[in-house]
CSV table of C-alpha atoms in Angstrom, one decimal:
chain,number,residue,atom,x,y,z
A,1,MET,CA,-0.2,0.3,0.3
A,2,THR,CA,1.0,2.9,-0.9
A,3,ALA,CA,0.0,7.5,-0.7
A,4,VAL,CA,2.0,13.5,-0.3
A,5,VAL,CA,4.1,16.3,-1.2
A,6,ILE,CA,7.1,17.2,-0.3
A,7,LEU,CA,10.3,14.2,-1.1
A,8,LEU,CA,13.8,15.9,-0.4
A,9,THR,CA,17.0,14.1,-1.0
A,10,GLY,CA,20.1,14.0,1.0
A,11,ASN,CA,20.7,14.8,4.1
A,12,VAL,CA,18.2,17.9,4.6
A,13,ARG,CA,16.8,19.2,7.8
A,14,PHE,CA,13.6,21.2,8.7
A,15,THR,CA,14.5,23.6,10.7
A,16,ALA,CA,10.5,24.1,12.2
A,17,SER,CA,8.2,21.8,13.4
A,18,VAL,CA,5.0,23.0,11.4
A,19,THR,CA,4.8,21.6,8.2
A,20,THR,CA,1.8,22.4,6.0
A,21,TRP,CA,1.9,20.1,3.5
A,22,PRO,CA,-0.5,16.7,4.1
A,23,LYS,CA,1.7,14.0,3.7
A,24,ALA,CA,1.2,10.3,3.1
A,25,GLY,CA,2.7,7.2,1.8
A,26,GLY,CA,6.3,8.3,2.7
A,27,GLY,CA,8.2,10.6,1.7
A,28,PHE,CA,7.9,14.6,1.7
A,29,PHE,CA,5.2,13.8,-1.1
A,30,ASN,CA,1.7,12.9,-1.5
A,31,THR,CA,1.1,10.4,-3.6
A,32,ASN,CA,-2.8,11.3,-4.1
A,33,PHE,CA,-3.2,14.3,-4.2
A,34,GLN,CA,-2.4,16.1,-8.0
A,35,ALA,CA,-1.3,19.5,-7.4
A,36,MET,CA,-2.0,20.1,-11.2
A,37,LYS,CA,-5.3,20.9,-12.9
A,38,GLY,CA,-6.3,19.9,-16.3
A,39,ASP,CA,-9.4,20.7,-18.6
A,40,TYR,CA,-11.9,17.6,-19.2
A,41,SER,CA,-14.2,19.9,-19.6
A,42,GLY,CA,-13.9,18.5,-23.0
A,43,GLY,CA,-14.5,14.4,-22.2
A,44,PHE,CA,-12.3,11.1,-21.9
A,45,THR,CA,-10.9,10.7,-25.1
A,46,GLU,CA,-8.9,7.1,-24.5
A,47,ALA,CA,-4.8,8.5,-26.0
A,48,TYR,CA,-3.7,4.4,-26.1
A,49,ARG,CA,-3.5,1.0,-24.0
A,50,THR,CA,-0.4,-1.1,-23.6
A,51,ASP,CA,0.5,-3.1,-20.4
A,52,CYS,CA,4.5,-5.2,-21.1
A,53,LEU,CA,3.2,-8.7,-21.7
A,54,PRO,CA,4.8,-8.2,-25.4
A,55,LEU,CA,8.3,-7.9,-24.1
A,56,SER,CA,8.4,-11.5,-22.8
A,57,SER,CA,5.9,-14.9,-23.6
A,58,SER,CA,6.7,-16.0,-20.1
A,59,LEU,CA,4.9,-12.3,-18.5
A,60,ILE,CA,1.5,-14.4,-17.8
A,61,ASP,CA,-0.8,-11.2,-15.9
A,62,ALA,CA,-0.9,-7.6,-16.1
A,63,SER,CA,-2.9,-7.7,-13.1
A,64,THR,CA,-2.0,-4.7,-10.4
A,65,TYR,CA,-3.4,-3.6,-7.4
A,66,ALA,CA,-1.6,-0.5,-6.4
A,67,GLN,CA,-0.1,3.4,-8.2
A,68,PHE,CA,1.4,3.2,-11.8
A,69,ALA,CA,4.5,5.5,-10.7
A,70,VAL,CA,5.4,8.7,-13.1
A,71,GLU,CA,9.0,9.7,-13.2
A,72,ASP,CA,11.7,10.1,-15.8
A,73,VAL,CA,13.1,6.9,-14.7
A,74,ASN,CA,15.7,6.3,-17.7
A,75,GLY,CA,17.0,9.7,-17.9
A,76,ASP,CA,15.8,10.6,-21.2
A,77,GLY,CA,14.4,14.2,-20.8
A,78,LYS,CA,10.1,12.4,-20.6
A,79,ASN,CA,8.1,10.3,-18.0
A,80,GLU,CA,8.0,6.4,-18.6
A,81,VAL,CA,5.7,4.7,-16.5
A,82,VAL,CA,6.9,2.1,-14.1
A,83,VAL,CA,4.0,-0.2,-12.7
A,84,GLN,CA,4.0,-3.4,-10.4
A,85,ALA,CA,1.9,-6.3,-11.7
A,86,TYR,CA,1.5,-9.7,-10.7
A,87,ASP,CA,4.0,-11.7,-11.9
A,88,HIS,CA,6.9,-8.4,-13.3
A,89,VAL,CA,7.1,-5.1,-13.0
A,90,CYS,CA,8.4,-2.7,-15.8
A,91,ALA,CA,8.7,0.8,-17.5
A,92,PHE,CA,7.1,1.9,-21.0
A,93,ASP,CA,6.8,4.9,-22.3
A,94,GLY,CA,4.8,7.8,-20.6
A,95,ALA,CA,4.4,9.3,-24.1
A,96,THR,CA,3.5,5.8,-27.0
A,97,GLY,CA,2.5,3.4,-24.4
A,98,ASN,CA,6.4,1.5,-26.4
A,99,PRO,CA,6.6,-2.0,-23.4
A,100,LEU,CA,10.8,-1.0,-22.0
A,101,TRP,CA,12.0,-3.4,-19.9
A,102,TYR,CA,11.2,-5.7,-17.2
A,103,TYR,CA,12.2,-8.3,-14.0
A,104,SER,CA,10.3,-11.1,-13.1
A,105,LEU,CA,8.9,-10.9,-9.7
A,106,ASP,CA,7.2,-13.9,-7.4
A,107,MET,CA,3.9,-12.1,-6.8
A,108,GLY,CA,4.4,-8.7,-6.7
A,109,LEU,CA,0.8,-7.1,-7.5
A,110,ASP,CA,-0.5,-5.1,-4.4
A,111,VAL,CA,2.5,-3.1,-3.8
A,112,THR,CA,3.1,0.7,-5.8
A,113,PRO,CA,7.2,0.6,-5.8
A,114,PHE,CA,9.2,3.3,-5.4
A,115,LEU,CA,11.7,5.7,-7.8
A,116,ALA,CA,13.9,7.5,-6.8
A,117,ASP,CA,18.3,7.9,-6.7
A,118,ILE,CA,18.5,6.1,-3.3
A,119,ASP,CA,21.7,5.3,-4.6
A,120,ASN,CA,23.2,8.8,-5.2
A,121,ASP,CA,24.9,7.6,-8.1
A,122,GLY,CA,22.8,10.0,-10.7
A,123,GLY,CA,20.9,7.1,-11.7
A,124,VAL,CA,16.8,6.5,-10.2
A,125,GLU,CA,16.4,3.3,-9.2
A,126,VAL,CA,13.2,0.9,-9.1
A,127,VAL,CA,11.9,-0.3,-6.0
A,128,ALA,CA,10.2,-3.5,-6.1
A,129,VAL,CA,8.4,-6.1,-3.8
A,130,SER,CA,8.0,-9.6,-4.3
A,131,ARG,CA,5.4,-11.8,-2.5
A,132,THR,CA,2.6,-9.2,-1.8
A,133,ARG,CA,-0.5,-12.0,-1.7
A,134,ASP,CA,-1.5,-15.6,-1.1
A,135,ILE,CA,0.8,-18.1,-0.2
A,136,SER,CA,3.7,-17.1,2.1
A,137,GLY,CA,7.5,-17.1,1.0
A,138,PRO,CA,10.5,-15.4,0.5
A,139,VAL,CA,9.8,-11.7,0.9
A,140,ARG,CA,11.7,-9.6,-1.5
A,141,VAL,CA,12.9,-5.9,-2.2
A,142,MET,CA,14.8,-5.5,-4.7
A,143,ALA,CA,16.6,-1.8,-6.3
A,144,LEU,CA,16.5,-2.4,-10.0
A,145,SER,CA,18.1,0.0,-12.7
A,146,GLY,CA,15.8,2.7,-14.1
A,147,ALA,CA,17.3,2.7,-16.8
A,148,ASN,CA,16.9,-1.0,-18.0
A,149,GLY,CA,15.6,-3.0,-15.3
A,150,THR,CA,19.1,-4.9,-14.2
A,151,LEU,CA,19.4,-5.5,-10.5
A,152,GLU,CA,21.1,-3.2,-8.3
A,153,TRP,CA,20.6,-5.8,-5.5
A,154,SER,CA,17.9,-7.6,-3.3
A,155,TYR,CA,17.3,-8.6,0.9
A,156,THR,CA,14.9,-11.3,1.9
A,157,LEU,CA,12.8,-9.3,4.9
A,158,SER,CA,11.6,-13.4,5.3
A,159,THR,CA,11.7,-16.5,4.0
A,160,SER,CA,7.9,-17.2,4.7
A,161,SER,CA,5.6,-14.5,4.7
A,162,LEU,CA,4.2,-11.7,2.9
A,163,SER,CA,3.9,-8.2,2.7
A,164,THR,CA,1.5,-5.0,1.0
A,165,SER,CA,3.2,-2.2,2.1
A,166,SER,CA,4.8,-0.1,-0.8
A,167,PRO,CA,7.7,1.1,0.1
A,168,THR,CA,9.3,4.4,0.4
A,169,ALA,CA,12.8,6.1,1.0
A,170,TYR,CA,14.6,8.8,2.9
A,171,ASP,CA,18.2,9.7,3.9
A,172,LEU,CA,17.3,8.5,7.6
A,173,ASP,CA,20.3,8.5,8.7
A,174,GLY,CA,22.6,11.0,7.1
A,175,ASP,CA,25.1,9.4,5.0
A,176,GLY,CA,24.1,10.3,1.0
A,177,ASP,CA,21.7,7.6,0.8
A,178,MET,CA,18.2,6.8,1.3
A,179,ASP,CA,17.1,4.6,3.2
A,180,VAL,CA,14.1,2.3,2.6
A,181,LEU,CA,11.8,1.6,5.1
A,182,ILE,CA,9.2,-1.0,4.3
A,183,GLY,CA,6.7,-3.2,6.5
A,184,CYS,CA,6.3,-6.7,6.4
A,185,ASP,CA,4.1,-9.5,7.6
A,186,ASP,CA,6.2,-10.7,10.1
A,187,ASP,CA,5.2,-7.9,12.1
A,188,THR,CA,8.7,-6.2,11.3
A,189,LEU,CA,9.0,-2.2,9.8
A,190,TYR,CA,12.4,-2.4,8.3
A,191,ALA,CA,15.2,0.7,7.2
A,192,LEU,CA,17.0,-0.7,4.6
A,193,ASP,CA,20.0,0.9,3.6
A,194,GLY,CA,20.1,2.9,-0.6
A,195,SER,CA,23.0,1.7,-1.5
A,196,SER,CA,23.2,-2.3,-0.3
A,197,GLY,CA,19.6,-3.1,1.1
A,198,VAL,CA,20.8,-3.8,3.9
A,199,PRO,CA,19.6,-3.1,6.6
A,200,ILE,CA,20.2,0.2,9.1
A,201,TRP,CA,17.5,-0.8,11.7
A,202,LYS,CA,14.6,-2.7,12.5
A,203,PHE,CA,11.4,-2.4,14.7
A,204,GLY,CA,10.0,-5.0,16.0
A,205,ALA,CA,5.4,-4.4,16.4
A,206,ASP,CA,2.6,-6.2,17.9
A,207,GLY,CA,1.4,-7.2,14.3
A,208,ASP,CA,1.3,-7.3,10.6
A,209,VAL,CA,2.7,-4.3,9.2
A,210,ARG,CA,0.9,-3.9,6.4
A,211,THR,CA,0.6,0.3,6.0
A,212,THR,CA,3.5,2.6,4.0
A,213,PRO,CA,4.8,5.4,6.4
A,214,ALA,CA,4.5,8.9,6.3
A,215,LEU,CA,7.4,10.9,7.3
A,216,ASP,CA,7.8,14.5,8.4
A,217,ASN,CA,10.4,16.1,10.3
A,218,GLY,CA,12.4,13.9,11.8
A,219,TYR,CA,9.9,11.8,12.7
A,220,LEU,CA,8.0,9.0,10.9
A,221,VAL,CA,4.0,7.5,12.0
A,222,PHE,CA,2.8,4.1,11.0
A,223,SER,CA,0.0,1.3,11.8
A,224,SER,CA,0.4,-2.5,12.8
A,225,PHE,CA,-2.2,-5.2,11.7
A,226,ALA,CA,-3.5,-5.5,14.8
A,227,GLY,CA,-4.3,-1.8,15.4
A,228,THR,CA,-1.2,-0.1,16.9
A,229,VAL,CA,0.2,3.9,15.6
A,230,TYR,CA,3.3,4.5,16.0
A,231,SER,CA,5.5,7.6,16.1
A,232,LEU,CA,9.2,6.1,15.4
A,233,ASN,CA,12.4,9.2,15.3
A,234,PHE,CA,14.7,8.5,12.0
A,235,SER,CA,16.8,6.4,14.1
A,236,GLY,CA,14.3,3.7,15.0
A,237,GLY,CA,13.5,4.6,18.6
A,238,LEU,CA,10.0,5.1,19.9
A,239,LEU,CA,8.3,8.3,20.2
A,240,TRP,CA,4.4,7.2,21.2
A,241,SER,CA,2.3,4.4,20.0
A,242,ILE,CA,-1.3,4.1,20.6
A,243,SER,CA,-4.4,1.0,19.9
A,244,LEU,CA,-7.1,1.7,18.4
A,245,GLY,CA,-8.6,-1.8,19.1
A,246,ASP,CA,-9.2,-2.5,16.0
A,247,ASN,CA,-7.4,-3.9,11.7
A,248,ILE,CA,-5.7,-0.8,11.3
A,249,TRP,CA,-5.2,-1.7,7.2
A,250,ALA,CA,-5.6,1.6,4.9
A,251,SER,CA,-1.6,3.9,5.1
A,252,PRO,CA,-1.7,6.9,7.9
A,253,VAL,CA,-1.6,10.2,6.3
A,254,MET,CA,-0.3,13.6,8.4
A,255,GLY,CA,-1.2,17.2,8.1
A,256,GLN,CA,-1.2,20.2,10.2
A,257,LEU,CA,-5.3,19.6,12.6
A,258,ASP,CA,-4.2,21.3,15.4
A,259,GLY,CA,-1.8,24.2,14.5
A,260,THR,CA,1.0,23.7,17.1
A,261,GLY,CA,3.9,20.8,16.7
A,262,ARG,CA,4.3,18.2,14.5
A,263,ALA,CA,1.9,17.2,12.0
A,264,ASP,CA,-1.3,15.1,13.7
A,265,VAL,CA,-2.1,12.2,11.9
A,266,VAL,CA,-5.2,10.3,10.4
A,267,VAL,CA,-5.7,6.7,10.0
A,268,ALA,CA,-8.8,4.4,9.0
A,269,THR,CA,-9.8,1.4,10.7
A,270,LEU,CA,-10.6,-1.6,9.4
A,271,GLY,CA,-13.8,-3.4,10.9
A,272,THR,CA,-15.2,-1.3,12.8
A,273,GLY,CA,-15.1,1.7,10.0
A,274,LYS,CA,-13.5,4.3,12.9
A,275,VAL,CA,-11.7,7.3,11.5
A,276,VAL,CA,-9.2,9.5,14.1
A,277,ALA,CA,-6.9,11.7,13.8
A,278,LEU,CA,-4.2,12.0,16.4
A,279,SER,CA,-1.7,14.6,17.5
A,280,GLY,CA,2.1,14.2,16.0
A,281,ASP,CA,3.2,14.9,19.9
A,282,ASN,CA,1.7,12.6,21.8
A,283,GLY,CA,-1.2,10.2,20.5
A,284,SER,CA,-4.1,12.1,21.6
A,285,THR,CA,-7.1,12.0,20.0
A,286,LEU,CA,-8.2,14.9,18.5
A,287,TRP,CA,-11.4,14.1,16.1
A,288,THR,CA,-12.9,11.0,15.4
A,289,TYR,CA,-15.7,9.6,12.9
A,290,SER,CA,-17.7,6.0,12.3
A,291,MET,CA,-18.4,5.0,8.9
A,292,PRO,CA,-21.1,2.8,7.9
A,293,ALA,CA,-18.3,0.2,7.4
A,294,GLY,CA,-14.6,-0.6,7.5
A,295,VAL,CA,-11.6,1.1,5.8
A,296,ARG,CA,-9.3,-0.7,3.0
A,297,THR,CA,-7.9,2.4,1.5
A,298,THR,CA,-6.1,5.2,2.4
A,299,PRO,CA,-8.4,8.5,2.7
A,300,VAL,CA,-6.9,11.7,1.1
A,301,LEU,CA,-6.2,14.8,3.1
A,302,ALA,CA,-6.2,17.4,0.6
A,303,ASP,CA,-8.7,21.1,0.4
A,304,VAL,CA,-10.9,19.8,-2.4
A,305,ASP,CA,-13.6,22.4,-1.1
A,306,GLY,CA,-11.4,25.3,-2.4
A,307,ASP,CA,-12.0,26.7,1.4
A,308,ASP,CA,-8.8,27.2,2.3
A,309,THR,CA,-9.3,24.4,5.0
A,310,LEU,CA,-8.0,20.5,4.8
A,311,GLU,CA,-11.0,18.1,4.5
A,312,VAL,CA,-11.0,14.2,5.0
A,313,VAL,CA,-12.0,11.9,2.2
A,314,VAL,CA,-12.7,8.4,3.2
A,315,GLY,CA,-14.3,5.8,1.4
A,316,ASP,CA,-15.3,2.4,2.6
A,317,VAL,CA,-16.1,-1.1,2.0
A,318,ASP,CA,-19.8,-0.6,0.8
A,319,GLY,CA,-18.7,2.2,-1.6
A,320,ASN,CA,-19.8,5.1,0.8
A,321,ILE,CA,-17.8,7.9,0.4
A,322,ARG,CA,-17.0,10.8,3.2
A,323,VAL,CA,-16.1,14.0,3.3
A,324,LEU,CA,-15.1,15.2,7.1
A,325,ASN,CA,-13.1,19.1,8.3
A,326,ALA,CA,-9.8,17.5,8.5
A,327,LEU,CA,-10.1,20.1,11.9
A,328,ASN,CA,-12.7,18.5,14.3
A,329,GLY,CA,-14.2,15.4,12.6
A,330,ILE,CA,-17.6,17.1,11.1
A,331,LEU,CA,-19.0,15.5,8.0
A,332,GLU,CA,-19.2,17.5,5.3
A,333,GLN,CA,-20.8,16.1,1.9
A,334,ALA,CA,-21.9,12.8,2.6
A,335,PHE,CA,-22.8,9.9,-1.2
A,336,SER,CA,-21.6,6.5,-2.3
A,337,THR,CA,-20.6,5.1,-5.1
A,338,SER,CA,-23.4,4.0,-8.0
A,339,PRO,CA,-23.7,1.7,-9.0
A,340,LYS,CA,-22.1,0.7,-5.3
A,341,THR,CA,-18.9,-1.4,-5.4
A,342,GLY,CA,-16.4,-1.3,-2.5
A,343,VAL,CA,-13.3,0.9,-2.9
A,344,ASN,CA,-10.6,-0.5,-3.8
A,345,PRO,CA,-7.8,-1.0,-1.1
A,346,TYR,CA,-4.7,-0.3,-2.7
A,347,TRP,CA,-4.6,3.0,-2.6
A,348,GLY,CA,-8.2,3.4,-3.6
A,349,MET,CA,-8.5,7.4,-4.0
A,350,MET,CA,-7.5,10.5,-5.5
A,351,ALA,CA,-7.6,14.0,-5.7
A,352,ALA,CA,-7.2,16.5,-8.6
A,353,ASP,CA,-8.4,19.4,-10.4
A,354,ILE,CA,-9.8,18.4,-13.1
A,355,TYR,CA,-12.6,21.0,-13.8
A,356,PRO,CA,-11.6,24.7,-13.6
A,357,ASP,CA,-15.8,25.4,-14.3
A,358,ALA,CA,-16.1,22.9,-11.5
A,359,PRO,CA,-15.7,23.9,-7.3
A,360,GLY,CA,-13.5,22.9,-5.7
A,361,LEU,CA,-11.4,19.5,-6.5
A,362,GLU,CA,-13.0,16.1,-8.3
A,363,ILE,CA,-11.8,12.8,-6.7
A,364,LEU,CA,-11.0,9.7,-8.5
A,365,ILE,CA,-12.7,6.4,-7.2
A,366,THR,CA,-11.5,2.5,-8.2
A,367,THR,CA,-12.8,-0.2,-6.1
A,368,ASP,CA,-12.5,-4.1,-6.3
A,369,SER,CA,-15.7,-6.7,-7.0
A,370,ILE,CA,-14.2,-8.7,-3.8
A,371,PHE,CA,-16.2,-6.0,-1.5
A,372,ARG,CA,-19.9,-7.0,-3.0
A,373,TYR,CA,-20.0,-9.2,-6.2
A,374,GLN,CA,-19.5,-6.7,-9.3
A,375,PRO,CA,-17.3,-5.6,-12.1
A,376,ASN,CA,-14.3,-3.4,-11.1
A,377,ARG,CA,-15.6,0.5,-11.8
A,378,THR,CA,-14.0,3.4,-11.9
A,379,PHE,CA,-15.7,7.1,-10.6
A,380,ILE,CA,-14.5,10.4,-10.7
A,381,TYR,CA,-16.4,12.2,-8.6
A,382,SER,CA,-16.7,16.2,-7.2
A,383,TYR,CA,-16.7,16.9,-4.0
A,384,ASP,CA,-20.4,16.9,-3.8
A,385,GLY,CA,-20.6,13.9,-5.2
A,386,THR,CA,-21.7,14.2,-8.7
A,387,LEU,CA,-20.6,12.0,-10.9
A,388,LEU,CA,-18.7,13.1,-14.1
A,389,PHE,CA,-16.6,10.0,-15.4
A,390,TYR,CA,-18.2,6.3,-15.1
A,391,ARG,CA,-15.8,3.0,-16.7
A,392,ASP,CA,-17.3,-0.2,-15.9
A,393,ASN,CA,-15.1,-3.0,-16.0
A,394,SER,CA,-11.6,-1.2,-15.0
A,395,GLY,CA,-9.7,0.5,-11.3
A,396,ASP,CA,-7.7,-1.4,-9.4
A,397,GLY,CA,-4.8,0.3,-10.7
A,398,SER,CA,-4.2,3.9,-11.7
A,399,THR,CA,-3.0,7.4,-11.1
A,400,VAL,CA,-3.5,11.2,-12.0
A,401,SER,CA,0.0,12.2,-13.2
A,402,ASP,CA,1.4,14.1,-16.9
A,403,VAL,CA,2.3,11.1,-18.2
A,404,ASP,CA,2.8,11.9,-22.1
A,405,ASN,CA,5.2,15.3,-20.8
A,406,ASP,CA,3.1,18.1,-22.7
A,407,GLY,CA,2.2,20.0,-19.0
A,408,CYS,CA,-1.0,18.6,-18.5
A,409,MET,CA,-3.0,16.0,-16.3
A,410,GLU,CA,-3.4,12.9,-17.9
A,411,PHE,CA,-5.4,9.2,-15.7
A,412,ILE,CA,-3.8,5.4,-16.2
A,413,ILE,CA,-6.8,3.4,-15.7
A,414,GLU,CA,-6.1,-0.4,-15.2
A,415,ASN,CA,-8.9,-2.7,-18.2
A,416,GLU,CA,-10.4,-5.2,-15.4
A,417,GLY,CA,-11.2,-9.0,-17.5
A,418,ALA,CA,-10.6,-11.9,-19.1
A,419,SER,CA,-10.9,-10.7,-22.2
A,420,VAL,CA,-8.9,-7.5,-21.8
A,421,PRO,CA,-6.0,-8.9,-24.5
A,422,PRO,CA,-2.2,-8.7,-24.0
A,423,GLY,CA,-1.1,-5.3,-24.9
A,424,GLN,CA,-4.1,-3.8,-23.9
A,425,ARG,CA,-4.4,-4.1,-19.4
A,426,TYR,CA,-3.8,0.0,-19.0
A,427,SER,CA,-5.0,2.7,-20.7
A,428,VAL,CA,-4.1,6.2,-20.9
A,429,TYR,CA,-6.7,8.8,-21.4
A,430,ASP,CA,-6.9,12.7,-22.2
A,431,SER,CA,-9.0,15.4,-23.7
A,432,PRO,CA,-9.0,18.0,-26.1
A,433,THR,CA,-9.8,20.4,-23.8
A,434,ASN,CA,-6.7,19.3,-21.7
A,435,THR,CA,-3.5,21.9,-23.1
A,436,GLY,CA,-2.5,24.9,-23.2
A,437,ALA,CA,-3.5,27.6,-20.3
A,438,SER,CA,-6.0,25.1,-19.0
A,439,CYS,CA,-3.0,23.6,-17.0
A,440,GLY,CA,-0.7,24.4,-14.2
A,441,ILE,CA,-0.5,24.8,-10.7
A,442,LEU,CA,-3.5,24.5,-8.3
A,443,GLY,CA,-3.5,28.6,-7.4
A,444,ARG,CA,-3.8,28.1,-3.4
A,445,ASP,CA,-0.8,26.5,-3.4
A,446,SER,CA,1.2,29.2,-5.8
A,447,THR,CA,0.3,31.7,-2.5
A,448,ASP,CA,0.4,28.7,0.2
A,449,LEU,CA,4.0,28.6,-0.5
A,450,SER,CA,5.2,31.4,1.2
A,451,VAL,CA,4.2,29.2,5.3
A,452,GLY,CA,6.8,26.2,3.2
A,453,GLU,CA,9.2,24.2,4.7
A,454,ILE,CA,12.5,25.9,4.4
A,455,PRO,CA,15.8,24.0,5.0
A,456,ARG,CA,18.1,23.8,7.9
A,457,GLY,CA,20.8,25.9,6.0
A,458,SER,CA,18.9,27.7,3.4
A,459,SER,CA,19.7,31.0,2.5
A,460,GLY,CA,16.1,31.5,1.5
A,461,SER,CA,15.7,30.7,-1.7
A,462,ALA,CA,14.4,27.3,-2.8
A,463,ILE,CA,13.1,25.2,-6.1
A,464,TYR,CA,9.7,24.4,-6.4
A,465,ASP,CA,8.2,22.6,-9.7
A,466,VAL,CA,5.4,23.7,-11.5
A,467,SER,CA,2.9,21.1,-9.2
A,468,GLY,CA,4.0,24.3,-6.6
A,469,ARG,CA,6.1,21.7,-4.4
A,470,ARG,CA,9.5,21.6,-3.5
A,471,ARG,CA,11.5,20.2,-6.6
A,472,PRO,CA,14.1,17.6,-5.2
A,473,SER,CA,17.0,17.4,-6.5
A,474,VAL,CA,16.9,13.9,-8.7
A,475,GLY,CA,13.4,11.1,-8.3
A,476,ARG,CA,10.8,10.9,-6.8
A,477,ARG,CA,7.6,8.9,-6.5
A,478,GLY,CA,5.8,11.9,-8.6
A,479,ILE,CA,2.9,10.3,-9.4
A,480,TYR,CA,0.4,13.6,-8.6
A,481,ILE,CA,4.3,16.0,-10.3
A,482,GLY,CA,3.4,16.9,-13.8
A,483,ARG,CA,5.7,18.8,-15.9
A,484,GLU,CA,9.1,20.5,-14.3
A,485,GLY,CA,9.7,24.1,-14.2
A,486,LYS,CA,12.8,26.1,-12.4
A,487,VAL,CA,10.9,28.4,-10.3
A,488,ILE,CA,12.6,30.1,-7.6
A,489,LEU,CA,10.9,32.4,-4.9
A,490,ARG,CA,12.6,34.3,-3.3
A,491,ARG,CA,11.2,34.4,1.2
């Protein structure tokens, strides 16, 4: 499981503990919030279909349950798309859909790969995980070359377990490379050296670790399937923990909710559907809200209605969607997917601004048939529940990003069903109105930069990409980032 906003490489640290960007899924970035805007008022056009099965007769299944990752992984100046599927991880050209390379895996469809220069060698690596479901076996974390998919290192977390924790990475120990964080069903969160894969520390939890940590200023938050939320420092030391008394599958999200101290935490439970906001300082409860059913997908934390206040968007296994005020948990909007289908467990929701004439952000929702015995479906709703887009027999895997390097956001959606031929598992959608001036960054992100985070030792200048996010030195799991722009803001 993967995630929301800023990823920094190297040993950068922050001077202030109060941070302004919401975060989830590891690192200083938000995988389920798209800060670019586009214009799909002209309708949705399928630009192309693709997958990596034509590369080899040994590849049998392009199914994926997680997000696609988009980045220039081979250094050609253009974005590629990386996907971890049932029996392989592969890359294809974002503009054309042409498959580029693959690496065979043993059961890997539940995890979003992480893309970054984790070993500080100037090239982007793809961090992938094997053995994510079904029968327990060797759980391997692999760093692959983004240029050609060759193996750089591999580490076995367990010889007989599973992992549905999407990897993330950050320079935890300040040695210049990015350390990989990954959970496992052996009740452990691992921190692996980015250059070698050797563990730098391990933290034992009270149950399976199926979530991806959210990171902030010198600390991280993750949860166990047994229902305990943990906050650790970057050395793996426990800061606080709190048991919610219910299973947790969805990864936590972090954002400043109470206006003081560390970024706060929002987490949702599987059994009772309880949504809980916790203080980042000590884990005390800020507010709670009860969903009609259990929650398996990570909530979206973003200002979806444009009122300059964060909202939490939550979807449950019965397809109920709730928009909550993130500061107090008060219900703002309530609707359900129609036809009603349970929200996909692995990062099944994302927020983006794709209709410029509609207020607020739109919400992309993918649903999974296993919850209500219905076809997998993809929906796009306005924040108030107005249905804008619908596709049957699609979903599970999805992403919003600038796939084809035109500076505008596109959608990637997995096609479902036994009748989908090899080479057509993934669809990329665009729109004839999604061009030029209709694209760019959200206005409130531009103004919010005045209260953004400043790295220690900074002269007061910072480099941001056009999505309004701090630009990393190289690579990131940038599935929400569009074109690069060297926007320098003096503060």
